[in-house]
DNA sequence: ACACTGAAGTTACCGCCGGTAACACTGGTT
DNA sequence: AACCAGTGTTACCGGCGGTAACTTCAGTGT
């Protein structure tokens, strides 16, 4: 007899399997079947579909944000940090494309207005990055508003290139990393 | 008795009204009711929901791309062109937020893999922009791959900032335009 | 004048979705 | 023995995208 949190974890694992196999449009029935149970149990554990998706997304978002944070702390200059972060992002896409698709497509659509739930991971990354930029030693003091606009712009830039790269798998990752890093660094070194 | 293309245009106009009133999740029933007819007629004209959404999106995409193209042709230096284009983008968001939401959220989700239909307007903008960058006089000859990555990055950057701005209406447009323009210009003027 | 055709439009349905109410089963507590 | 409390089920609801089958009616050939 598993505990409640174990059960919950196993349900999330099942949902994860389905999403990775069938893409980000998994239905509650299919997820329940994969977990070997029926729908109402899912609803008792997660409230509604948004709740399940939030829980599932939260897990991957924390993982991805963890990688990005670690990359942002890379020792070396601004260039090394930038390159490491971009590379971490694109590597995550390469390793689990379905998860990435789930994060950027599905988790952002489930009307984040009503509850301040997940709010899309690009947003969260942008908000964190804004803090990082404000305190980046190589940049000096940056106006908070400027940091916000820049951070969300940079996050969106990396995301858009990642999306584009998803549909152009022939392009080597290193090439994309190089171009993006160069573009970003040029943006940082303003006159 | 209206002709077929008139009918089609009036149906699209009805769909447009519903989307602008109720947001981008309009159902076929509601759209049909708004048009004063019933569902099967919509399906005879547009095939399926994706077809209607494609047609509706195509219209707005052409309009928005037209504005952006015009802004890209602004006389003056690279800065004037950049600023005008960013301003055109944000102004379009400001004027019709629901349409913008429809374009970035809905029109990109309807599985573009099967048919090469709309493919999201950010993608199209990115592809066009890549051409523009390759031939931008102020930049000289740019490697095609570099132009592609940059263009999609820039398109994503502007889009992300636009999305963020949608949820922060207190920030004046001019401020966002200024920050974004500055960031982009710095990116262009690489060492 | 009249039957015929074909398009326009309707009603009524299908299967699936997200979500829920109401009912069984089972173990432990008193 | 009686009673929970939790876990699970079946069976349903309204609404969605999508379609089959029927009606209605203007135009046309003879």
Short mmCIF file of N, CA and C in Angstrom, two decimals, chain A residues 52-171:
data_model
loop_
_atom_site.label_atom_id
_atom_site.label_comp_id
_atom_site.label_asym_id
_atom_site.label_seq_id
_atom_site.Cartn_x
_atom_site.Cartn_y
_atom_site.Cartn_z
N UNK A 52 -3.03 18.80 -12.93
CA UNK A 52 -2.09 17.74 -13.31
C UNK A 52 -0.98 18.32 -14.19
N UNK A 53 -1.40 19.12 -15.17
CA UNK A 53 -0.40 19.69 -16.07
C UNK A 53 0.56 20.60 -15.32
N UNK A 54 0.02 21.33 -14.36
CA UNK A 54 0.89 22.21 -13.57
C UNK A 54 1.91 21.39 -12.81
N UNK A 55 1.42 20.34 -12.16
CA UNK A 55 2.35 19.52 -11.38
C UNK A 55 3.41 18.91 -12.28
N UNK A 56 2.95 18.41 -13.44
CA UNK A 56 3.90 17.80 -14.36
C UNK A 56 4.91 18.82 -14.89
N UNK A 57 4.39 20.00 -15.21
CA UNK A 57 5.28 21.03 -15.73
C UNK A 57 6.25 21.50 -14.66
N UNK A 58 5.73 21.67 -13.43
CA UNK A 58 6.58 22.18 -12.36
C UNK A 58 7.84 21.34 -12.22
N UNK A 59 7.65 20.03 -12.27
CA UNK A 59 8.79 19.13 -12.15
C UNK A 59 9.84 19.44 -13.22
N UNK A 60 9.44 19.46 -14.47
CA UNK A 60 10.40 19.69 -15.54
C UNK A 60 10.95 21.10 -15.53
N UNK A 61 10.08 22.04 -15.14
CA UNK A 61 10.56 23.42 -15.09
C UNK A 61 11.66 23.55 -14.05
N UNK A 62 11.43 22.93 -12.88
CA UNK A 62 12.47 23.01 -11.86
C UNK A 62 13.77 22.39 -12.36
N UNK A 63 13.64 21.26 -13.04
CA UNK A 63 14.83 20.61 -13.57
C UNK A 63 15.55 21.52 -14.56
N UNK A 64 14.79 22.06 -15.49
CA UNK A 64 15.41 22.90 -16.52
C UNK A 64 15.98 24.17 -15.92
N UNK A 65 15.21 24.80 -15.04
CA UNK A 65 15.72 26.01 -14.40
C UNK A 65 16.98 25.71 -13.60
N UNK A 66 17.01 24.53 -12.99
CA UNK A 66 18.21 24.14 -12.26
C UNK A 66 19.42 24.09 -13.17
N UNK A 67 19.26 23.48 -14.32
CA UNK A 67 20.38 23.43 -15.26
C UNK A 67 20.81 24.83 -15.67
N UNK A 68 19.80 25.68 -15.93
CA UNK A 68 20.14 27.02 -16.39
C UNK A 68 20.84 27.81 -15.29
N UNK A 69 20.34 27.66 -14.05
CA UNK A 69 20.99 28.37 -12.95
C UNK A 69 22.43 27.91 -12.80
N UNK A 70 22.61 26.61 -12.88
CA UNK A 70 23.98 26.10 -12.76
C UNK A 70 24.86 26.68 -13.86
N UNK A 71 24.32 26.72 -15.07
CA UNK A 71 25.12 27.25 -16.17
C UNK A 71 25.43 28.73 -15.96
N UNK A 72 24.45 29.45 -15.40
CA UNK A 72 24.67 30.88 -15.16
C UNK A 72 25.78 31.10 -14.13
N UNK A 73 26.09 30.10 -13.34
CA UNK A 73 27.13 30.24 -12.32
C UNK A 73 28.48 29.73 -12.81
N UNK A 74 28.54 29.35 -14.08
CA UNK A 74 29.81 28.86 -14.62
C UNK A 74 30.93 29.86 -14.33
N UNK A 75 32.09 29.30 -13.94
CA UNK A 75 33.20 30.19 -13.69
C UNK A 75 33.77 30.65 -15.03
N UNK A 76 34.31 31.82 -14.99
CA UNK A 76 34.82 32.40 -16.23
C UNK A 76 34.11 33.71 -16.49
N UNK A 77 34.35 34.29 -17.60
CA UNK A 77 33.81 35.60 -17.91
C UNK A 77 32.35 35.54 -18.33
N UNK A 78 31.84 36.68 -18.73
CA UNK A 78 30.46 36.78 -19.19
C UNK A 78 30.23 35.87 -20.39
N UNK A 79 31.23 35.79 -21.25
CA UNK A 79 31.06 34.95 -22.43
C UNK A 79 30.89 33.49 -22.05
N UNK A 80 31.72 33.02 -21.13
CA UNK A 80 31.62 31.61 -20.73
C UNK A 80 30.24 31.33 -20.14
N UNK A 81 29.75 32.23 -19.29
CA UNK A 81 28.44 32.01 -18.69
C UNK A 81 27.35 32.00 -19.75
N UNK A 82 27.42 32.97 -20.66
CA UNK A 82 26.40 33.03 -21.69
C UNK A 82 26.39 31.75 -22.53
N UNK A 83 27.58 31.37 -22.97
CA UNK A 83 27.67 30.17 -23.82
C UNK A 83 27.17 28.94 -23.08
N UNK A 84 27.57 28.79 -21.83
CA UNK A 84 27.14 27.61 -21.06
C UNK A 84 25.62 27.58 -20.92
N UNK A 85 25.00 28.75 -20.69
CA UNK A 85 23.55 28.78 -20.50
C UNK A 85 22.82 28.43 -21.79
N UNK A 86 23.25 29.04 -22.87
CA UNK A 86 22.62 28.72 -24.15
C UNK A 86 22.78 27.24 -24.46
N UNK A 87 23.96 26.73 -24.22
CA UNK A 87 24.20 25.32 -24.50
C UNK A 87 23.33 24.43 -23.62
N UNK A 88 23.17 24.80 -22.37
CA UNK A 88 22.32 24.00 -21.48
C UNK A 88 20.89 23.97 -22.00
N UNK A 89 20.43 25.12 -22.44
CA UNK A 89 19.05 25.18 -22.95
C UNK A 89 18.88 24.28 -24.17
N UNK A 90 19.76 24.44 -25.13
CA UNK A 90 19.61 23.65 -26.36
C UNK A 90 19.85 22.17 -26.10
N UNK A 91 20.74 21.85 -25.19
CA UNK A 91 20.95 20.44 -24.88
C UNK A 91 19.70 19.83 -24.27
N UNK A 92 19.02 20.59 -23.43
CA UNK A 92 17.78 20.07 -22.86
C UNK A 92 16.75 19.79 -23.95
N UNK A 93 16.68 20.68 -24.92
CA UNK A 93 15.76 20.44 -26.04
C UNK A 93 16.14 19.16 -26.76
N UNK A 94 17.44 19.01 -26.99
CA UNK A 94 17.90 17.87 -27.77
C UNK A 94 17.60 16.56 -27.04
N UNK A 95 17.76 16.59 -25.72
CA UNK A 95 17.60 15.34 -24.99
C UNK A 95 16.14 14.90 -24.93
N UNK A 96 15.23 15.82 -24.68
CA UNK A 96 13.82 15.42 -24.56
C UNK A 96 12.92 16.42 -25.27
N UNK A 97 12.85 16.31 -26.60
CA UNK A 97 12.07 17.28 -27.37
C UNK A 97 10.59 17.30 -26.97
N UNK A 98 10.02 16.12 -26.69
CA UNK A 98 8.59 16.11 -26.35
C UNK A 98 8.34 16.88 -25.06
N UNK A 99 9.22 16.73 -24.09
CA UNK A 99 9.05 17.47 -22.86
C UNK A 99 9.13 18.97 -23.14
N UNK A 100 10.08 19.34 -23.97
CA UNK A 100 10.21 20.76 -24.29
C UNK A 100 8.94 21.28 -24.96
N UNK A 101 8.46 20.52 -25.93
CA UNK A 101 7.22 20.94 -26.59
C UNK A 101 6.11 21.09 -25.58
N UNK A 102 6.01 20.14 -24.68
CA UNK A 102 4.98 20.23 -23.64
C UNK A 102 5.13 21.51 -22.85
N UNK A 103 6.34 21.84 -22.48
CA UNK A 103 6.55 23.03 -21.65
C UNK A 103 6.17 24.30 -22.38
N UNK A 104 6.66 24.48 -23.58
CA UNK A 104 6.43 25.77 -24.24
C UNK A 104 5.04 25.87 -24.84
N UNK A 105 4.51 24.75 -25.36
CA UNK A 105 3.20 24.84 -25.98
C UNK A 105 2.10 24.72 -24.95
N UNK A 106 2.00 23.53 -24.34
CA UNK A 106 0.83 23.22 -23.55
C UNK A 106 0.76 24.00 -22.25
N UNK A 107 1.86 24.04 -21.53
CA UNK A 107 1.81 24.60 -20.19
C UNK A 107 1.58 26.10 -20.22
N UNK A 108 1.75 26.72 -21.37
CA UNK A 108 1.54 28.16 -21.44
C UNK A 108 0.11 28.50 -21.83
N UNK A 109 -0.63 27.52 -22.36
CA UNK A 109 -1.94 27.82 -22.91
C UNK A 109 -3.04 27.73 -21.87
N UNK A 110 -2.86 26.88 -20.86
CA UNK A 110 -3.93 26.60 -19.91
C UNK A 110 -4.27 27.83 -19.08
N UNK A 111 -4.68 28.88 -19.73
CA UNK A 111 -5.13 30.14 -19.13
C UNK A 111 -4.52 30.42 -17.76
N UNK A 112 -3.36 31.03 -17.75
CA UNK A 112 -2.69 31.32 -16.49
C UNK A 112 -3.29 32.52 -15.78
N UNK A 113 -4.28 33.16 -16.37
CA UNK A 113 -4.80 34.39 -15.78
C UNK A 113 -5.55 34.16 -14.48
N UNK A 114 -6.34 33.08 -14.44
CA UNK A 114 -7.21 32.88 -13.29
C UNK A 114 -6.40 32.65 -12.02
N UNK A 115 -5.51 31.69 -12.07
CA UNK A 115 -4.61 31.46 -10.94
C UNK A 115 -3.19 31.75 -11.40
N UNK A 116 -2.41 32.22 -10.51
CA UNK A 116 -1.04 32.58 -10.89
C UNK A 116 -0.12 31.39 -10.97
N UNK A 117 -0.63 30.30 -11.49
CA UNK A 117 0.06 29.01 -11.36
C UNK A 117 1.44 28.97 -12.01
N UNK A 118 1.47 28.37 -13.17
CA UNK A 118 2.76 28.08 -13.75
C UNK A 118 3.30 29.27 -14.55
N UNK A 119 2.44 29.95 -15.19
CA UNK A 119 2.74 31.15 -15.97
C UNK A 119 3.79 30.95 -17.06
N UNK A 120 3.94 29.69 -17.47
CA UNK A 120 4.88 29.44 -18.55
C UNK A 120 6.31 29.55 -18.07
N UNK A 121 7.13 28.64 -18.53
CA UNK A 121 8.45 28.60 -17.94
C UNK A 121 9.35 29.68 -18.55
N UNK A 122 9.02 30.14 -19.77
CA UNK A 122 9.82 31.23 -20.33
C UNK A 122 9.67 32.49 -19.50
N UNK A 123 8.44 32.73 -19.04
CA UNK A 123 8.22 33.85 -18.14
C UNK A 123 9.05 33.73 -16.88
N UNK A 124 9.01 32.55 -16.29
CA UNK A 124 9.76 32.38 -15.03
C UNK A 124 11.24 32.57 -15.28
N UNK A 125 11.71 31.99 -16.36
CA UNK A 125 13.12 32.16 -16.68
C UNK A 125 13.42 33.65 -16.88
N UNK A 126 12.56 34.34 -17.58
CA UNK A 126 12.77 35.76 -17.79
C UNK A 126 12.84 36.52 -16.48
N UNK A 127 11.93 36.22 -15.57
CA UNK A 127 11.94 36.94 -14.30
C UNK A 127 13.24 36.68 -13.53
N UNK A 128 13.65 35.41 -13.52
CA UNK A 128 14.90 35.10 -12.82
C UNK A 128 16.08 35.80 -13.50
N UNK A 129 16.07 35.73 -14.82
CA UNK A 129 17.17 36.32 -15.56
C UNK A 129 17.27 37.82 -15.30
N UNK A 130 16.11 38.45 -15.11
CA UNK A 130 16.13 39.89 -14.83
C UNK A 130 16.92 40.17 -13.56
N UNK A 131 16.69 39.35 -12.55
CA UNK A 131 17.49 39.51 -11.33
C UNK A 131 18.96 39.32 -11.63
N UNK A 132 19.26 38.25 -12.38
CA UNK A 132 20.66 37.99 -12.70
C UNK A 132 21.30 39.17 -13.41
N UNK A 133 20.57 39.75 -14.34
CA UNK A 133 21.13 40.86 -15.11
C UNK A 133 21.35 42.07 -14.21
N UNK A 134 20.39 42.30 -13.31
CA UNK A 134 20.55 43.48 -12.45
C UNK A 134 21.80 43.40 -11.61
N UNK A 135 22.21 42.18 -11.29
CA UNK A 135 23.38 42.04 -10.43
C UNK A 135 24.60 41.50 -11.16
N UNK A 136 24.53 41.42 -12.47
CA UNK A 136 25.67 40.92 -13.22
C UNK A 136 26.85 41.88 -13.04
N UNK A 137 27.98 41.40 -12.50
CA UNK A 137 29.10 42.31 -12.24
C UNK A 137 29.65 42.93 -13.52
N UNK A 138 29.63 42.17 -14.61
CA UNK A 138 30.22 42.70 -15.84
C UNK A 138 29.38 43.82 -16.44
N UNK A 139 28.16 44.02 -15.95
CA UNK A 139 27.29 45.02 -16.56
C UNK A 139 27.12 46.26 -15.69
N UNK A 140 27.52 46.18 -14.44
CA UNK A 140 27.30 47.31 -13.56
C UNK A 140 25.84 47.40 -13.16
N UNK A 141 25.45 48.54 -12.62
CA UNK A 141 24.06 48.70 -12.21
C UNK A 141 23.17 48.90 -13.43
N UNK A 142 22.15 48.08 -13.53
CA UNK A 142 21.23 48.17 -14.66
C UNK A 142 19.87 48.62 -14.13
N UNK A 143 19.27 49.55 -14.83
CA UNK A 143 17.94 50.02 -14.47
C UNK A 143 16.97 48.82 -14.43
N UNK A 144 16.15 48.73 -13.38
CA UNK A 144 15.27 47.55 -13.24
C UNK A 144 14.36 47.33 -14.43
N UNK A 145 13.77 48.40 -14.94
CA UNK A 145 12.89 48.24 -16.08
C UNK A 145 13.66 47.72 -17.29
N UNK A 146 14.82 48.30 -17.48
CA UNK A 146 15.66 47.82 -18.58
C UNK A 146 16.01 46.34 -18.39
N UNK A 147 16.32 45.97 -17.17
CA UNK A 147 16.65 44.56 -16.92
C UNK A 147 15.47 43.65 -17.25
N UNK A 148 14.27 44.09 -16.90
CA UNK A 148 13.09 43.27 -17.19
C UNK A 148 12.91 43.08 -18.69
N UNK A 149 12.93 44.19 -19.42
CA UNK A 149 12.72 44.08 -20.86
C UNK A 149 13.82 43.24 -21.48
N UNK A 150 15.02 43.48 -21.10
CA UNK A 150 16.12 42.71 -21.68
C UNK A 150 15.98 41.23 -21.36
N UNK A 151 15.69 40.95 -20.09
CA UNK A 151 15.63 39.54 -19.69
C UNK A 151 14.55 38.78 -20.46
N UNK A 152 13.37 39.36 -20.53
CA UNK A 152 12.32 38.65 -21.25
C UNK A 152 12.63 38.59 -22.74
N UNK A 153 13.27 39.62 -23.24
CA UNK A 153 13.68 39.57 -24.64
C UNK A 153 14.68 38.46 -24.89
N UNK A 154 15.65 38.35 -24.01
CA UNK A 154 16.67 37.32 -24.20
C UNK A 154 16.04 35.94 -24.07
N UNK A 155 15.20 35.78 -23.05
CA UNK A 155 14.55 34.48 -22.88
C UNK A 155 13.75 34.12 -24.13
N UNK A 156 13.01 35.09 -24.66
CA UNK A 156 12.23 34.81 -25.85
C UNK A 156 13.10 34.52 -27.05
N UNK A 157 14.21 35.21 -27.12
CA UNK A 157 15.13 34.97 -28.23
C UNK A 157 15.63 33.53 -28.21
N UNK A 158 16.10 33.10 -27.06
CA UNK A 158 16.62 31.74 -26.96
C UNK A 158 15.50 30.73 -27.23
N UNK A 159 14.33 31.02 -26.71
CA UNK A 159 13.23 30.08 -26.93
C UNK A 159 12.87 29.99 -28.41
N UNK A 160 12.78 31.13 -29.06
CA UNK A 160 12.40 31.11 -30.47
C UNK A 160 13.42 30.36 -31.30
N UNK A 161 14.68 30.59 -31.02
CA UNK A 161 15.71 29.86 -31.76
C UNK A 161 15.62 28.37 -31.45
N UNK A 162 15.33 28.05 -30.20
CA UNK A 162 15.15 26.65 -29.85
C UNK A 162 14.00 26.02 -30.62
N UNK A 163 12.88 26.73 -30.69
CA UNK A 163 11.74 26.22 -31.46
C UNK A 163 12.12 26.02 -32.92
N UNK A 164 12.78 27.01 -33.46
CA UNK A 164 13.17 26.90 -34.86
C UNK A 164 14.11 25.72 -35.05
N UNK A 165 15.01 25.55 -34.14
CA UNK A 165 15.97 24.46 -34.26
C UNK A 165 15.28 23.10 -34.18
N UNK A 166 14.17 23.03 -33.40
CA UNK A 166 13.42 21.78 -33.30
C UNK A 166 12.99 21.30 -34.69
N UNK A 167 12.70 22.23 -35.58
CA UNK A 167 12.25 21.85 -36.92
C UNK A 167 13.38 21.84 -37.93
N UNK A 168 14.59 22.06 -37.49
CA UNK A 168 15.74 22.00 -38.39
C UNK A 168 16.83 21.16 -37.73
N UNK A 169 16.56 19.87 -37.55
CA UNK A 169 17.50 19.06 -36.77
C UNK A 169 18.82 18.82 -37.49
N UNK A 170 18.88 19.19 -38.75
CA UNK A 170 20.13 19.00 -39.49
C UNK A 170 21.19 20.00 -39.04
N UNK A 171 20.77 21.11 -38.46
CA UNK A 171 21.74 22.11 -38.03
C UNK A 171 22.41 21.63 -36.74
#
